[in-house]
mmCIF file of C-alpha atoms in Angstrom:
data_model
loop_
_atom_site.group_PDB
_atom_site.id
_atom_site.type_symbol
_atom_site.label_atom_id
_atom_site.label_comp_id
_atom_site.label_asym_id
_atom_site.label_seq_id
_atom_site.Cartn_x
_atom_site.Cartn_y
_atom_site.Cartn_z
ATOM 1 C CA MET A 1 -7.005 3.903 27.519
ATOM 2 C CA SER A 2 -3.727 2.770 25.955
ATOM 3 C CA GLY A 3 -1.116 0.920 27.998
ATOM 4 C CA MET A 4 1.730 2.509 26.027
ATOM 5 C CA THR A 5 4.389 4.561 27.753
ATOM 6 C CA SER A 6 4.730 8.234 26.909
ATOM 7 C CA GLY A 7 7.993 7.513 25.092
ATOM 8 C CA ALA A 8 6.412 4.817 22.910
ATOM 9 C CA LEU A 9 3.499 7.112 22.160
ATOM 10 C CA ALA A 10 5.904 9.883 21.156
ATOM 11 C CA ARG A 11 7.709 7.534 18.749
ATOM 12 C CA LEU A 12 4.398 6.524 17.222
ATOM 13 C CA ALA A 13 3.438 10.196 16.887
ATOM 14 C CA PHE A 14 6.649 11.059 15.015
ATOM 15 C CA TRP A 15 6.128 8.043 12.762
ATOM 16 C CA ALA A 16 2.542 9.162 12.147
ATOM 17 C CA ARG A 17 3.759 12.668 11.296
ATOM 18 C CA GLY A 18 6.000 11.314 8.574
ATOM 19 C CA MET A 19 3.458 8.880 7.149
ATOM 20 C CA THR A 20 0.643 11.431 7.025
ATOM 21 C CA ALA A 21 2.961 13.869 5.224
ATOM 22 C CA ILE A 22 3.627 11.185 2.612
ATOM 23 C CA LYS A 23 -0.093 10.520 2.236
ATOM 24 C CA ASP A 24 -0.910 14.231 1.996
ATOM 25 C CA GLY A 25 1.593 14.445 -0.864
ATOM 26 C CA ARG A 26 -0.451 11.788 -2.691
ATOM 27 C CA MET A 27 2.468 9.407 -2.441
ATOM 28 C CA GLU A 28 2.692 5.876 -1.093
ATOM 29 C CA TRP A 29 5.407 3.956 0.695
ATOM 30 C CA PRO A 30 5.230 0.326 -0.493
ATOM 31 C CA GLY A 31 4.794 -2.084 2.394
ATOM 32 C CA PHE A 32 3.224 0.499 4.713
ATOM 33 C CA CYS A 33 -0.555 0.366 4.330
ATOM 34 C CA TYR A 34 -3.159 1.352 6.908
ATOM 35 C CA THR A 35 -6.922 1.261 7.299
ATOM 36 C CA ASP A 36 -9.025 4.423 7.289
ATOM 37 C CA ALA A 37 -9.379 4.176 11.065
ATOM 38 C CA GLU A 38 -5.590 3.854 11.484
ATOM 39 C CA TRP A 39 -5.012 6.870 9.223
ATOM 40 C CA ALA A 40 -7.501 8.864 11.270
ATOM 41 C CA ARG A 41 -5.728 7.916 14.483
ATOM 42 C CA MET A 42 -2.320 8.771 13.034
ATOM 43 C CA ARG A 43 -3.564 12.218 12.066
ATOM 44 C CA VAL A 44 -4.629 12.810 15.671
ATOM 45 C CA LEU A 45 -1.229 11.630 16.924
ATOM 46 C CA ALA A 46 0.632 13.720 14.350
ATOM 47 C CA ALA A 47 -1.266 16.929 15.119
ATOM 48 C CA PRO A 48 0.914 18.079 18.079
ATOM 49 C CA ILE A 49 4.145 17.502 16.095
ATOM 50 C CA GLY A 50 5.109 20.686 14.253
ATOM 51 C CA ALA A 51 7.067 20.692 10.992
ATOM 52 C CA GLY A 52 10.204 22.116 12.582
ATOM 53 C CA ARG A 53 10.145 19.630 15.429
ATOM 54 C CA TYR A 54 9.664 16.735 12.983
ATOM 55 C CA GLN A 55 12.603 17.988 10.913
ATOM 56 C CA LEU A 56 14.707 18.020 14.075
ATOM 57 C CA PHE A 57 13.614 14.443 14.773
ATOM 58 C CA THR A 58 14.681 13.273 11.299
ATOM 59 C CA TRP A 59 18.095 14.938 11.576
ATOM 60 C CA VAL A 60 18.804 13.574 15.027
ATOM 61 C CA ASN A 61 17.530 10.122 14.053
ATOM 62 C CA ALA A 62 19.752 10.040 10.960
ATOM 63 C CA ALA A 63 22.828 11.156 12.914
ATOM 64 C CA ILE A 64 22.301 8.577 15.668
ATOM 65 C CA PHE A 65 21.599 5.751 13.220
ATOM 66 C CA ILE A 66 24.698 6.555 11.133
ATOM 67 C CA ALA A 67 26.788 6.508 14.303
ATOM 68 C CA ILE A 68 25.298 3.143 15.331
ATOM 69 C CA ALA A 69 25.867 1.716 11.839
ATOM 70 C CA ALA A 70 29.504 2.860 11.842
ATOM 71 C CA LEU A 71 29.981 1.347 15.284
ATOM 72 C CA GLY A 72 28.461 -1.934 14.115
ATOM 73 C CA ILE A 73 30.729 -2.120 11.076
ATOM 74 C CA VAL A 74 33.880 -1.298 13.027
ATOM 75 C CA CYS A 75 33.122 -3.349 16.151
ATOM 76 C CA VAL A 76 31.148 -6.282 14.726
ATOM 77 C CA PHE A 77 31.455 -6.803 10.981
ATOM 78 C CA LEU A 78 35.148 -6.060 10.420
ATOM 79 C CA PRO A 79 36.422 -8.098 13.431
ATOM 80 C CA LEU A 80 34.220 -11.084 12.509
ATOM 81 C CA ALA A 81 35.198 -10.893 8.836
ATOM 82 C CA THR A 82 38.894 -10.767 9.763
ATOM 83 C CA LEU A 83 38.529 -13.644 12.222
ATOM 84 C CA LEU A 84 36.325 -15.953 10.158
ATOM 85 C CA PHE A 85 37.517 -15.251 6.642
ATOM 86 C CA PRO A 86 41.264 -14.834 6.227
ATOM 87 C CA PRO A 87 42.170 -13.645 2.700
ATOM 88 C CA ALA A 88 43.352 -17.097 1.608
ATOM 89 C CA GLU A 89 40.120 -18.741 2.817
ATOM 90 C CA ALA A 90 37.574 -16.121 1.734
ATOM 91 C CA SER A 91 34.208 -17.535 0.667
ATOM 92 C CA ALA A 92 31.723 -15.400 -1.264
ATOM 93 C CA LEU A 93 28.714 -17.166 0.230
ATOM 94 C CA LYS A 94 29.917 -17.005 3.838
ATOM 95 C CA PHE A 95 31.103 -13.416 3.468
ATOM 96 C CA SER A 96 27.760 -12.366 1.961
ATOM 97 C CA ALA A 97 25.853 -14.204 4.691
ATOM 98 C CA LEU A 98 27.874 -12.405 7.365
ATOM 99 C CA LEU A 99 27.277 -9.071 5.651
ATOM 100 C CA ALA A 100 23.523 -9.695 5.484
ATOM 101 C CA ALA A 101 23.414 -10.849 9.117
ATOM 102 C CA CYS A 102 25.316 -7.771 10.304
ATOM 103 C CA ALA A 103 23.089 -5.500 8.206
ATOM 104 C CA PHE A 104 20.004 -7.071 9.774
ATOM 105 C CA LEU A 105 21.537 -6.728 13.240
ATOM 106 C CA ILE A 106 22.526 -3.097 12.705
ATOM 107 C CA ILE A 107 19.170 -2.080 11.243
ATOM 108 C CA GLY A 108 17.110 -4.301 13.542
ATOM 109 C CA LEU A 109 18.735 -2.944 16.694
ATOM 110 C CA GLY A 110 20.039 0.403 15.494
ATOM 111 C CA LEU A 111 16.846 1.819 14.028
ATOM 112 C CA PRO A 112 14.670 1.249 17.131
ATOM 113 C CA ILE A 113 17.428 2.685 19.317
ATOM 114 C CA SER A 114 17.888 5.751 17.117
ATOM 115 C CA MET A 115 14.121 6.348 16.959
ATOM 116 C CA ARG A 116 13.826 5.950 20.724
ATOM 117 C CA LEU A 117 16.621 8.434 21.415
ATOM 118 C CA SER A 118 15.679 10.951 18.733
ATOM 119 C CA SER A 119 12.005 11.051 19.729
ATOM 120 C CA ALA A 120 12.986 11.587 23.362
ATOM 121 C CA LEU A 121 15.337 14.420 22.381
ATOM 122 C CA ALA A 122 13.056 16.073 19.812
ATOM 123 C CA ILE A 123 9.699 16.114 21.587
ATOM 124 C CA SER A 124 8.835 19.043 23.816
ATOM 125 C CA ARG A 125 6.925 18.983 27.090
ATOM 126 C CA GLU A 126 3.946 20.675 25.441
ATOM 127 C CA MET A 127 3.856 18.120 22.627
ATOM 128 C CA ARG A 128 4.108 15.240 25.063
ATOM 129 C CA ALA A 129 1.200 16.682 27.047
ATOM 130 C CA GLY A 130 -0.856 16.862 23.866
ATOM 131 C CA LEU A 131 -0.474 13.129 23.180
ATOM 132 C CA VAL A 132 -3.240 11.089 24.784
ATOM 133 C CA GLY A 133 -3.185 7.341 24.316
ATOM 134 C CA GLU A 134 -6.148 5.308 23.118
ATOM 135 C CA ALA A 135 -7.033 1.629 23.177
ATOM 136 C CA GLY A 136 -5.771 0.751 19.680
ATOM 137 C CA ASP A 137 -2.384 2.474 19.910
ATOM 138 C CA GLU A 138 -0.478 -0.629 20.988
ATOM 139 C CA ALA A 139 -1.836 -2.611 18.031
ATOM 140 C CA LEU A 140 -0.927 0.233 15.654
ATOM 141 C CA ALA A 141 2.606 0.450 17.072
ATOM 142 C CA ALA A 142 2.988 -3.332 16.731
ATOM 143 C CA LYS A 143 1.852 -3.114 13.113
ATOM 144 C CA VAL A 144 4.399 -0.394 12.363
ATOM 145 C CA SER A 145 7.140 -2.455 14.015
ATOM 146 C CA TRP A 146 6.221 -5.514 11.946
ATOM 147 C CA GLN A 147 6.197 -3.462 8.735
ATOM 148 C CA ILE A 148 9.701 -2.154 9.452
ATOM 149 C CA ASN A 149 10.986 -5.644 10.295
ATOM 150 C CA ARG A 150 9.403 -7.065 7.140
ATOM 151 C CA ILE A 151 11.191 -4.501 4.974
ATOM 152 C CA MET A 152 14.457 -5.363 6.747
ATOM 153 C CA LEU A 153 13.964 -9.071 6.049
ATOM 154 C CA VAL A 154 13.338 -8.382 2.374
ATOM 155 C CA MET A 155 16.346 -6.080 2.057
ATOM 156 C CA CYS A 156 18.735 -8.413 3.866
ATOM 157 C CA GLY A 157 17.297 -11.452 2.108
ATOM 158 C CA LEU A 158 17.986 -9.884 -1.283
ATOM 159 C CA LEU A 159 21.485 -8.811 -0.252
ATOM 160 C CA VAL A 160 23.067 -12.285 -0.277
ATOM 161 C CA PRO A 161 21.773 -13.515 -3.674
ATOM 162 C CA GLY A 162 22.420 -10.085 -5.175
ATOM 163 C CA ILE A 163 26.073 -10.093 -4.132
ATOM 164 C CA LEU A 164 26.499 -13.681 -5.307
ATOM 165 C CA LEU A 165 25.081 -12.851 -8.739
ATOM 166 C CA PHE A 166 27.496 -9.950 -9.102
ATOM 167 C CA ILE A 167 30.396 -12.229 -8.114
ATOM 168 C CA ALA A 168 29.306 -15.188 -10.230
ATOM 169 C CA TYR A 169 28.917 -13.134 -13.411
ATOM 170 C CA ASP A 170 31.789 -10.757 -12.648
ATOM 171 C CA ILE A 171 29.523 -7.728 -13.054
ATOM 172 C CA ASP A 172 31.075 -4.281 -12.864
ATOM 173 C CA ALA A 173 28.635 -2.628 -10.485
ATOM 174 C CA SER A 174 29.862 0.955 -10.789
ATOM 175 C CA PRO A 175 27.820 1.900 -13.914
ATOM 176 C CA ILE A 176 24.699 0.252 -12.468
ATOM 177 C CA ILE A 177 25.105 1.979 -9.126
ATOM 178 C CA THR A 178 25.636 5.331 -10.860
ATOM 179 C CA VAL A 179 22.468 4.921 -12.916
ATOM 180 C CA LEU A 180 20.457 3.829 -9.863
ATOM 181 C CA LYS A 181 21.815 6.751 -7.845
ATOM 182 C CA TRP A 182 20.782 9.349 -10.410
ATOM 183 C CA LEU A 183 17.451 7.599 -10.942
ATOM 184 C CA ALA A 184 16.786 7.742 -7.188
ATOM 185 C CA ILE A 185 17.715 11.439 -7.109
ATOM 186 C CA ALA A 186 15.398 12.134 -10.046
ATOM 187 C CA LEU A 187 12.516 10.225 -8.434
ATOM 188 C CA ILE A 188 12.958 12.100 -5.149
ATOM 189 C CA ALA A 189 13.021 15.435 -6.989
ATOM 190 C CA VAL A 190 9.869 14.566 -8.913
ATOM 191 C CA SER A 191 8.110 13.369 -5.752
ATOM 192 C CA VAL A 192 9.014 16.556 -3.883
ATOM 193 C CA ALA A 193 7.894 18.737 -6.796
ATOM 194 C CA VAL A 194 4.587 16.895 -7.181
ATOM 195 C CA GLY A 195 3.953 17.009 -3.428
ATOM 196 C CA ALA A 196 4.692 20.759 -3.297
ATOM 197 C CA LEU A 197 2.418 21.415 -6.284
ATOM 198 C CA GLN A 198 -0.448 19.466 -4.774
ATOM 199 C CA GLN A 199 0.056 21.155 -1.406
ATOM 200 C CA ARG A 200 -0.127 24.550 -3.149
ATOM 201 C CA LYS A 201 -3.342 23.553 -4.929
ATOM 202 C CA ARG A 202 -4.953 22.440 -1.655
ATOM 203 C CA SER A 203 -3.978 25.702 0.046
#
């Protein structure tokens, strides 16, 4: 039997629901790879989580995380930036390092908190009763946690040199950001369309 709490098992089940949906759409999320046995276990965990309940989880999780991020910016980043870097003494490197550190803090603490709260609010009593822990669940949850932290390290590690390059070469970021935004929208639309088409073929 697994030593995980019911809350931790519920969080793993919601995560499994999302990852199996991605896999069923013949898509991949770089950095999140699992063995055949882990996929099989995630399908068992995801089974009690209905589509509507998972949608509720994603909405609540997004709302809570946005609130935590806003709180972190207002209560941590802005006061520290004002205290440490007066306008006359602003340093691009130090400012970027503070931004990356606050981003890592907000994501590193905010995402687990938002997932913990949203899974507790979204799961029903019947779904919780349908989740039965097994011996490998703790190892799977630890793997998921490490994967999320690894992505955070990469993102925050690229943030500082990226900002410095834009400052050093005086790059106007607005056209680049616009192109990337529309490219991301197009990729999401294509992914959704392909996933829906493949789901229709399977049904």
